[in-house]
Amino acid sequence: MTSSNQTNKLVSKVEGSTLVLERIFQAPRELVFRAFSEAEHLKHWWGPKGWTLPVCNVDFRPGGIWHYCMKCKDKNQGDFYGMESWGKALYKEITVPEQIIYTDWFSDAEGNISDDLPETLVQLDFIELDGQTKLVNTGKYASPEALQQVIDMGMLPGISQTFDNLDVHLENLQKSN
């Protein structure tokens, strides 16, 4: 049996303008896939610690849009408290329960895409591992500099905390069944 510490570890690799993140979740693939594809799930875990998802509109189909807002509710986060971060994704390809490919942007509340911040082509692969799921998240950026910009913004600790939240959400779902 693997220790939960090893299981929850986020592995990241930078290859030029590509960032590959891998993490194993203690849940069946179908459940992990649903957690990424349904608003009822996403609003429970998407975003770093201390942030909520007050807006989460998901049209989960190729050509569909996911528009969301993360808001900081943790007073201990200083200047971030009360801050909103809007995002927008366009789903390109969906293979249930194996893969989701989408383009991800920073946006505003109306869904207008930010030209100042990098866009990401995201490929999520959900790999069945005997009742567990290995998630491979591949993010492709326009350039190594664009990737460095999001890393400098704290994306790696943010995604690690987000996946920690997903771990808790998956655990709670499996307990309630």
PDB file of N, CA, C and O in Angstrom, residues 77-139:
ATOM      1  N   GLN A  77      -5.032  36.084   3.675  1.00  0.00           N
ATOM      2  CA  GLN A  77      -4.275  36.203   2.428  1.00  0.00           C
ATOM      3  C   GLN A  77      -4.034  37.661   2.040  1.00  0.00           C
ATOM      4  O   GLN A  77      -3.694  37.967   0.898  1.00  0.00           O
ATOM      5  N   GLY A  78      -4.218  38.571   3.002  1.00  0.00           N
ATOM      6  CA  GLY A  78      -3.836  39.970   2.799  1.00  0.00           C
ATOM      7  C   GLY A  78      -4.497  40.620   1.605  1.00  0.00           C
ATOM      8  O   GLY A  78      -5.720  40.659   1.503  1.00  0.00           O
ATOM      9  N   ASP A  79      -3.666  41.120   0.685  1.00  0.00           N
ATOM     10  CA  ASP A  79      -4.175  41.865  -0.472  1.00  0.00           C
ATOM     11  C   ASP A  79      -5.062  41.030  -1.378  1.00  0.00           C
ATOM     12  O   ASP A  79      -5.843  41.574  -2.154  1.00  0.00           O
ATOM     13  N   PHE A  80      -4.931  39.708  -1.303  1.00  0.00           N
ATOM     14  CA  PHE A  80      -5.758  38.845  -2.152  1.00  0.00           C
ATOM     15  C   PHE A  80      -7.203  38.762  -1.643  1.00  0.00           C
ATOM     16  O   PHE A  80      -8.110  38.427  -2.402  1.00  0.00           O
ATOM     17  N   TYR A  81      -7.420  39.059  -0.344  1.00  0.00           N
ATOM     18  CA  TYR A  81      -8.758  38.928   0.237  1.00  0.00           C
ATOM     19  C   TYR A  81      -9.758  39.764  -0.559  1.00  0.00           C
ATOM     20  O   TYR A  81      -9.554  40.946  -0.798  1.00  0.00           O
ATOM     21  N   GLY A  82     -10.852  39.121  -0.985  1.00  0.00           N
ATOM     22  CA  GLY A  82     -11.896  39.803  -1.755  1.00  0.00           C
ATOM     23  C   GLY A  82     -11.611  39.853  -3.246  1.00  0.00           C
ATOM     24  O   GLY A  82     -12.483  40.207  -4.034  1.00  0.00           O
ATOM     25  N   MET A  83     -10.408  39.483  -3.646  1.00  0.00           N
ATOM     26  CA  MET A  83     -10.028  39.527  -5.058  1.00  0.00           C
ATOM     27  C   MET A  83     -10.774  38.460  -5.854  1.00  0.00           C
ATOM     28  O   MET A  83     -11.068  37.387  -5.339  1.00  0.00           O
ATOM     29  N   GLU A  84     -11.095  38.797  -7.096  1.00  0.00           N
ATOM     30  CA  GLU A  84     -11.735  37.840  -8.003  1.00  0.00           C
ATOM     31  C   GLU A  84     -10.787  37.532  -9.156  1.00  0.00           C
ATOM     32  O   GLU A  84     -10.087  38.419  -9.635  1.00  0.00           O
ATOM     33  N   SER A  85     -10.770  36.287  -9.567  1.00  0.00           N
ATOM     34  CA  SER A  85      -9.986  35.872 -10.730  1.00  0.00           C
ATOM     35  C   SER A  85     -10.925  35.102 -11.656  1.00  0.00           C
ATOM     36  O   SER A  85     -11.440  34.051 -11.283  1.00  0.00           O
ATOM     37  N   TRP A  86     -11.171  35.659 -12.826  1.00  0.00           N
ATOM     38  CA  TRP A  86     -12.092  35.047 -13.791  1.00  0.00           C
ATOM     39  C   TRP A  86     -11.325  34.220 -14.811  1.00  0.00           C
ATOM     40  O   TRP A  86     -10.224  34.581 -15.215  1.00  0.00           O
ATOM     41  N   GLY A  87     -11.929  33.113 -15.206  1.00  0.00           N
ATOM     42  CA  GLY A  87     -11.339  32.263 -16.232  1.00  0.00           C
ATOM     43  C   GLY A  87     -12.387  31.796 -17.211  1.00  0.00           C
ATOM     44  O   GLY A  87     -13.589  31.782 -16.910  1.00  0.00           O
ATOM     45  N   LYS A  88     -11.917  31.441 -18.397  1.00  0.00           N
ATOM     46  CA  LYS A  88     -12.823  30.960 -19.439  1.00  0.00           C
ATOM     47  C   LYS A  88     -12.112  29.852 -20.199  1.00  0.00           C
ATOM     48  O   LYS A  88     -10.918  29.957 -20.484  1.00  0.00           O
ATOM     49  N   ALA A  89     -12.839  28.792 -20.473  1.00  0.00           N
ATOM     50  CA  ALA A  89     -12.280  27.677 -21.228  1.00  0.00           C
ATOM     51  C   ALA A  89     -13.216  27.321 -22.376  1.00  0.00           C
ATOM     52  O   ALA A  89     -14.438  27.445 -22.240  1.00  0.00           O
ATOM     53  N   LEU A  90     -12.619  26.881 -23.466  1.00  0.00           N
ATOM     54  CA  LEU A  90     -13.379  26.386 -24.615  1.00  0.00           C
ATOM     55  C   LEU A  90     -13.016  24.921 -24.795  1.00  0.00           C
ATOM     56  O   LEU A  90     -11.856  24.582 -25.060  1.00  0.00           O
ATOM     57  N   TYR A  91     -14.022  24.045 -24.598  1.00  0.00           N
ATOM     58  CA  TYR A  91     -13.785  22.607 -24.753  1.00  0.00           C
ATOM     59  C   TYR A  91     -13.596  22.281 -26.234  1.00  0.00           C
ATOM     60  O   TYR A  91     -14.402  22.657 -27.073  1.00  0.00           O
ATOM     61  N   LYS A  92     -12.515  21.550 -26.528  1.00  0.00           N
ATOM     62  CA  LYS A  92     -12.214  21.168 -27.910  1.00  0.00           C
ATOM     63  C   LYS A  92     -12.574  19.711 -28.172  1.00  0.00           C
ATOM     64  O   LYS A  92     -13.267  19.408 -29.125  1.00  0.00           O
ATOM     65  N   GLU A  93     -12.047  18.807 -27.310  1.00  0.00           N
ATOM     66  CA  GLU A  93     -12.316  17.379 -27.480  1.00  0.00           C
ATOM     67  C   GLU A  93     -12.625  16.770 -26.121  1.00  0.00           C
ATOM     68  O   GLU A  93     -11.993  17.121 -25.128  1.00  0.00           O
ATOM     69  N   ILE A  94     -13.595  15.863 -26.111  1.00  0.00           N
ATOM     70  CA  ILE A  94     -13.963  15.160 -24.878  1.00  0.00           C
ATOM     71  C   ILE A  94     -14.121  13.684 -25.200  1.00  0.00           C
ATOM     72  O   ILE A  94     -14.872  13.324 -26.117  1.00  0.00           O
ATOM     73  N   THR A  95     -13.396  12.840 -24.476  1.00  0.00           N
ATOM     74  CA  THR A  95     -13.547  11.390 -24.584  1.00  0.00           C
ATOM     75  C   THR A  95     -13.838  10.884 -23.172  1.00  0.00           C
ATOM     76  O   THR A  95     -12.938  10.851 -22.329  1.00  0.00           O
ATOM     77  N   VAL A  96     -15.114  10.555 -22.912  1.00  0.00           N
ATOM     78  CA  VAL A  96     -15.524  10.115 -21.572  1.00  0.00           C
ATOM     79  C   VAL A  96     -15.075   8.667 -21.366  1.00  0.00           C
ATOM     80  O   VAL A  96     -15.299   7.854 -22.256  1.00  0.00           O
ATOM     81  N   PRO A  97     -14.458   8.300 -20.249  1.00  0.00           N
ATOM     82  CA  PRO A  97     -13.941   9.117 -19.143  1.00  0.00           C
ATOM     83  C   PRO A  97     -12.424   9.271 -19.224  1.00  0.00           C
ATOM     84  O   PRO A  97     -11.744   9.266 -18.208  1.00  0.00           O
ATOM     85  N   GLU A  98     -11.884   9.394 -20.433  1.00  0.00           N
ATOM     86  CA  GLU A  98     -10.435   9.293 -20.627  1.00  0.00           C
ATOM     87  C   GLU A  98      -9.715  10.614 -20.793  1.00  0.00           C
ATOM     88  O   GLU A  98      -8.582  10.759 -20.345  1.00  0.00           O
ATOM     89  N   GLN A  99     -10.343  11.573 -21.471  1.00  0.00           N
ATOM     90  CA  GLN A  99      -9.586  12.757 -21.847  1.00  0.00           C
ATOM     91  C   GLN A  99     -10.485  13.967 -22.041  1.00  0.00           C
ATOM     92  O   GLN A  99     -11.604  13.846 -22.538  1.00  0.00           O
ATOM     93  N   ILE A 100      -9.953  15.136 -21.647  1.00  0.00           N
ATOM     94  CA  ILE A 100     -10.600  16.426 -21.911  1.00  0.00           C
ATOM     95  C   ILE A 100      -9.510  17.345 -22.458  1.00  0.00           C
ATOM     96  O   ILE A 100      -8.432  17.448 -21.867  1.00  0.00           O
ATOM     97  N   ILE A 101      -9.784  17.981 -23.587  1.00  0.00           N
ATOM     98  CA  ILE A 101      -8.849  18.958 -24.154  1.00  0.00           C
ATOM     99  C   ILE A 101      -9.590  20.285 -24.279  1.00  0.00           C
ATOM    100  O   ILE A 101     -10.696  20.331 -24.828  1.00  0.00           O
ATOM    101  N   TYR A 102      -8.976  21.338 -23.733  1.00  0.00           N
ATOM    102  CA  TYR A 102      -9.599  22.655 -23.817  1.00  0.00           C
ATOM    103  C   TYR A 102      -8.552  23.759 -23.860  1.00  0.00           C
ATOM    104  O   TYR A 102      -7.411  23.569 -23.462  1.00  0.00           O
ATOM    105  N   THR A 103      -8.970  24.917 -24.382  1.00  0.00           N
ATOM    106  CA  THR A 103      -8.133  26.113 -24.322  1.00  0.00           C
ATOM    107  C   THR A 103      -8.617  26.930 -23.144  1.00  0.00           C
ATOM    108  O   THR A 103      -9.817  27.088 -22.934  1.00  0.00           O
ATOM    109  N   ASP A 104      -7.654  27.420 -22.357  1.00  0.00           N
ATOM    110  CA  ASP A 104      -7.956  28.121 -21.114  1.00  0.00           C
ATOM    111  C   ASP A 104      -7.382  29.530 -21.173  1.00  0.00           C
ATOM    112  O   ASP A 104      -6.239  29.714 -21.594  1.00  0.00           O
ATOM    113  N   TRP A 105      -8.198  30.516 -20.765  1.00  0.00           N
ATOM    114  CA  TRP A 105      -7.763  31.911 -20.747  1.00  0.00           C
ATOM    115  C   TRP A 105      -8.125  32.550 -19.414  1.00  0.00           C
ATOM    116  O   TRP A 105      -9.040  32.110 -18.737  1.00  0.00           O
ATOM    117  N   PHE A 106      -7.442  33.634 -19.096  1.00  0.00           N
ATOM    118  CA  PHE A 106      -7.912  34.548 -18.059  1.00  0.00           C
ATOM    119  C   PHE A 106      -8.943  35.436 -18.739  1.00  0.00           C
ATOM    120  O   PHE A 106      -8.784  35.801 -19.901  1.00  0.00           O
ATOM    121  N   SER A 107     -10.006  35.793 -18.008  1.00  0.00           N
ATOM    122  CA  SER A 107     -11.050  36.615 -18.626  1.00  0.00           C
ATOM    123  C   SER A 107     -11.603  37.593 -17.600  1.00  0.00           C
ATOM    124  O   SER A 107     -11.124  37.668 -16.470  1.00  0.00           O
ATOM    125  N   ASP A 108     -12.656  38.321 -18.012  1.00  0.00           N
ATOM    126  CA  ASP A 108     -13.371  39.169 -17.067  1.00  0.00           C
ATOM    127  C   ASP A 108     -14.763  38.583 -16.844  1.00  0.00           C
ATOM    128  O   ASP A 108     -15.095  37.516 -17.376  1.00  0.00           O
ATOM    129  N   ALA A 109     -15.572  39.267 -16.062  1.00  0.00           N
ATOM    130  CA  ALA A 109     -16.892  38.759 -15.691  1.00  0.00           C
ATOM    131  C   ALA A 109     -17.797  38.566 -16.911  1.00  0.00           C
ATOM    132  O   ALA A 109     -18.695  37.731 -16.894  1.00  0.00           O
ATOM    133  N   GLU A 110     -17.551  39.314 -17.973  1.00  0.00           N
ATOM    134  CA  GLU A 110     -18.375  39.181 -19.186  1.00  0.00           C
ATOM    135  C   GLU A 110     -17.844  38.088 -20.109  1.00  0.00           C
ATOM    136  O   GLU A 110     -18.456  37.793 -21.117  1.00  0.00           O
ATOM    137  N   GLY A 111     -16.687  37.540 -19.763  1.00  0.00           N
ATOM    138  CA  GLY A 111     -16.117  36.483 -20.604  1.00  0.00           C
ATOM    139  C   GLY A 111     -15.159  37.000 -21.656  1.00  0.00           C
ATOM    140  O   GLY A 111     -14.715  36.241 -22.523  1.00  0.00           O
ATOM    141  N   ASN A 112     -14.820  38.297 -21.587  1.00  0.00           N
ATOM    142  CA  ASN A 112     -13.827  38.842 -22.515  1.00  0.00           C
ATOM    143  C   ASN A 112     -12.444  38.324 -22.109  1.00  0.00           C
ATOM    144  O   ASN A 112     -12.060  38.411 -20.944  1.00  0.00           O
ATOM    145  N   ILE A 113     -11.708  37.827 -23.078  1.00  0.00           N
ATOM    146  CA  ILE A 113     -10.411  37.204 -22.818  1.00  0.00           C
ATOM    147  C   ILE A 113      -9.340  38.271 -22.600  1.00  0.00           C
ATOM    148  O   ILE A 113      -9.291  39.266 -23.330  1.00  0.00           O
ATOM    149  N   SER A 114      -8.482  38.051 -21.603  1.00  0.00           N
ATOM    150  CA  SER A 114      -7.386  38.972 -21.301  1.00  0.00           C
ATOM    151  C   SER A 114      -6.250  38.777 -22.295  1.00  0.00           C
ATOM    152  O   SER A 114      -5.754  37.662 -22.476  1.00  0.00           O
ATOM    153  N   ASP A 115      -5.820  39.882 -22.928  1.00  0.00           N
ATOM    154  CA  ASP A 115      -4.688  39.813 -23.864  1.00  0.00           C
ATOM    155  C   ASP A 115      -3.353  39.858 -23.131  1.00  0.00           C
ATOM    156  O   ASP A 115      -2.314  39.542 -23.699  1.00  0.00           O
ATOM    157  N   ASP A 116      -3.367  40.293 -21.859  1.00  0.00           N
ATOM    158  CA  ASP A 116      -2.113  40.473 -21.108  1.00  0.00           C
ATOM    159  C   ASP A 116      -1.587  39.175 -20.518  1.00  0.00           C
ATOM    160  O   ASP A 116      -0.429  39.107 -20.113  1.00  0.00           O
ATOM    161  N   LEU A 117      -2.447  38.182 -20.395  1.00  0.00           N
ATOM    162  CA  LEU A 117      -2.048  36.947 -19.720  1.00  0.00           C
ATOM    163  C   LEU A 117      -2.103  35.777 -20.698  1.00  0.00           C
ATOM    164  O   LEU A 117      -2.953  35.740 -21.584  1.00  0.00           O
ATOM    165  N   PRO A 118      -1.210  34.796 -20.514  1.00  0.00           N
ATOM    166  CA  PRO A 118      -1.078  33.714 -21.496  1.00  0.00           C
ATOM    167  C   PRO A 118      -2.294  32.794 -21.560  1.00  0.00           C
ATOM    168  O   PRO A 118      -2.941  32.541 -20.553  1.00  0.00           O
ATOM    169  N   GLU A 119      -2.560  32.298 -22.762  1.00  0.00           N
ATOM    170  CA  GLU A 119      -3.563  31.244 -22.921  1.00  0.00           C
ATOM    171  C   GLU A 119      -2.853  29.902 -22.816  1.00  0.00           C
ATOM    172  O   GLU A 119      -1.645  29.812 -23.024  1.00  0.00           O
ATOM    173  N   THR A 120      -3.617  28.875 -22.466  1.00  0.00           N
ATOM    174  CA  THR A 120      -3.065  27.538 -22.299  1.00  0.00           C
ATOM    175  C   THR A 120      -3.914  26.536 -23.065  1.00  0.00           C
ATOM    176  O   THR A 120      -5.138  26.574 -22.974  1.00  0.00           O
ATOM    177  N   LEU A 121      -3.267  25.655 -23.786  1.00  0.00           N
ATOM    178  CA  LEU A 121      -3.963  24.497 -24.353  1.00  0.00           C
ATOM    179  C   LEU A 121      -3.767  23.378 -23.340  1.00  0.00           C
ATOM    180  O   LEU A 121      -2.642  22.965 -23.066  1.00  0.00           O
ATOM    181  N   VAL A 122      -4.866  22.922 -22.740  1.00  0.00           N
ATOM    182  CA  VAL A 122      -4.811  21.941 -21.658  1.00  0.00           C
ATOM    183  C   VAL A 122      -5.312  20.592 -22.155  1.00  0.00           C
ATOM    184  O   VAL A 122      -6.364  20.507 -22.793  1.00  0.00           O
ATOM    185  N   GLN A 123      -4.531  19.552 -21.849  1.00  0.00           N
ATOM    186  CA  GLN A 123      -4.978  18.185 -22.118  1.00  0.00           C
ATOM    187  C   GLN A 123      -4.957  17.434 -20.798  1.00  0.00           C
ATOM    188  O   GLN A 123      -3.929  17.341 -20.145  1.00  0.00           O
ATOM    189  N   LEU A 124      -6.126  16.945 -20.394  1.00  0.00           N
ATOM    190  CA  LEU A 124      -6.250  16.148 -19.176  1.00  0.00           C
ATOM    191  C   LEU A 124      -6.441  14.696 -19.583  1.00  0.00           C
ATOM    192  O   LEU A 124      -7.376  14.373 -20.316  1.00  0.00           O
ATOM    193  N   ASP A 125      -5.541  13.830 -19.106  1.00  0.00           N
ATOM    194  CA  ASP A 125      -5.672  12.399 -19.349  1.00  0.00           C
ATOM    195  C   ASP A 125      -5.949  11.707 -18.019  1.00  0.00           C
ATOM    196  O   ASP A 125      -5.228  11.929 -17.039  1.00  0.00           O
ATOM    197  N   PHE A 126      -7.005  10.905 -17.990  1.00  0.00           N
ATOM    198  CA  PHE A 126      -7.433  10.184 -16.789  1.00  0.00           C
ATOM    199  C   PHE A 126      -7.087   8.710 -16.995  1.00  0.00           C
ATOM    200  O   PHE A 126      -7.678   8.054 -17.850  1.00  0.00           O
ATOM    201  N   ILE A 127      -6.114   8.219 -16.222  1.00  0.00           N
ATOM    202  CA  ILE A 127      -5.607   6.857 -16.422  1.00  0.00           C
ATOM    203  C   ILE A 127      -6.025   5.978 -15.249  1.00  0.00           C
ATOM    204  O   ILE A 127      -5.720   6.283 -14.094  1.00  0.00           O
ATOM    205  N   GLU A 128      -6.751   4.910 -15.558  1.00  0.00           N
ATOM    206  CA  GLU A 128      -7.239   3.962 -14.547  1.00  0.00           C
ATOM    207  C   GLU A 128      -6.068   3.172 -13.976  1.00  0.00           C
ATOM    208  O   GLU A 128      -5.267   2.622 -14.720  1.00  0.00           O
ATOM    209  N   LEU A 129      -5.962   3.163 -12.635  1.00  0.00           N
ATOM    210  CA  LEU A 129      -4.893   2.416 -11.965  1.00  0.00           C
ATOM    211  C   LEU A 129      -5.497   1.563 -10.858  1.00  0.00           C
ATOM    212  O   LEU A 129      -5.388   1.918  -9.695  1.00  0.00           O
ATOM    213  N   ASP A 130      -6.193   0.514 -11.221  1.00  0.00           N
ATOM    214  CA  ASP A 130      -6.707  -0.406 -10.210  1.00  0.00           C
ATOM    215  C   ASP A 130      -7.496   0.306  -9.111  1.00  0.00           C
ATOM    216  O   ASP A 130      -7.158   0.249  -7.932  1.00  0.00           O
ATOM    217  N   GLY A 131      -8.531   1.031  -9.510  1.00  0.00           N
ATOM    218  CA  GLY A 131      -9.395   1.722  -8.543  1.00  0.00           C
ATOM    219  C   GLY A 131      -8.928   3.124  -8.197  1.00  0.00           C
ATOM    220  O   GLY A 131      -9.654   3.892  -7.577  1.00  0.00           O
ATOM    221  N   GLN A 132      -7.715   3.463  -8.594  1.00  0.00           N
ATOM    222  CA  GLN A 132      -7.212   4.827  -8.422  1.00  0.00           C
ATOM    223  C   GLN A 132      -7.156   5.465  -9.802  1.00  0.00           C
ATOM    224  O   GLN A 132      -7.332   4.791 -10.809  1.00  0.00           O
ATOM    225  N   THR A 133      -6.893   6.770  -9.828  1.00  0.00           N
ATOM    226  CA  THR A 133      -6.800   7.465 -11.105  1.00  0.00           C
ATOM    227  C   THR A 133      -5.548   8.315 -11.133  1.00  0.00           C
ATOM    228  O   THR A 133      -5.315   9.120 -10.233  1.00  0.00           O
ATOM    229  N   LYS A 134      -4.765   8.117 -12.173  1.00  0.00           N
ATOM    230  CA  LYS A 134      -3.624   8.996 -12.412  1.00  0.00           C
ATOM    231  C   LYS A 134      -4.085  10.076 -13.378  1.00  0.00           C
ATOM    232  O   LYS A 134      -4.582   9.777 -14.463  1.00  0.00           O
ATOM    233  N   LEU A 135      -3.954  11.334 -12.946  1.00  0.00           N
ATOM    234  CA  LEU A 135      -4.285  12.467 -13.798  1.00  0.00           C
ATOM    235  C   LEU A 135      -2.992  13.022 -14.375  1.00  0.00           C
ATOM    236  O   LEU A 135      -2.050  13.310 -13.633  1.00  0.00           O
ATOM    237  N   VAL A 136      -2.942  13.132 -15.701  1.00  0.00           N
ATOM    238  CA  VAL A 136      -1.815  13.780 -16.365  1.00  0.00           C
ATOM    239  C   VAL A 136      -2.379  15.038 -17.016  1.00  0.00           C
ATOM    240  O   VAL A 136      -3.228  14.972 -17.906  1.00  0.00           O
ATOM    241  N   ASN A 137      -1.923  16.198 -16.512  1.00  0.00           N
ATOM    242  CA  ASN A 137      -2.400  17.503 -16.968  1.00  0.00           C
ATOM    243  C   ASN A 137      -1.263  18.139 -17.767  1.00  0.00           C
ATOM    244  O   ASN A 137      -0.240  18.515 -17.201  1.00  0.00           O
ATOM    245  N   THR A 138      -1.443  18.238 -19.085  1.00  0.00           N
ATOM    246  CA  THR A 138      -0.418  18.812 -19.960  1.00  0.00           C
ATOM    247  C   THR A 138      -0.885  20.188 -20.413  1.00  0.00           C
ATOM    248  O   THR A 138      -1.937  20.307 -21.035  1.00  0.00           O
ATOM    249  N   GLY A 139      -0.113  21.212 -20.066  1.00  0.00           N
ATOM    250  CA  GLY A 139      -0.431  22.583 -20.477  1.00  0.00           C
ATOM    251  C   GLY A 139       0.592  23.078 -21.478  1.00  0.00           C
ATOM    252  O   GLY A 139       1.795  23.059 -21.203  1.00  0.00           O
TER     253      GLY A 139
END
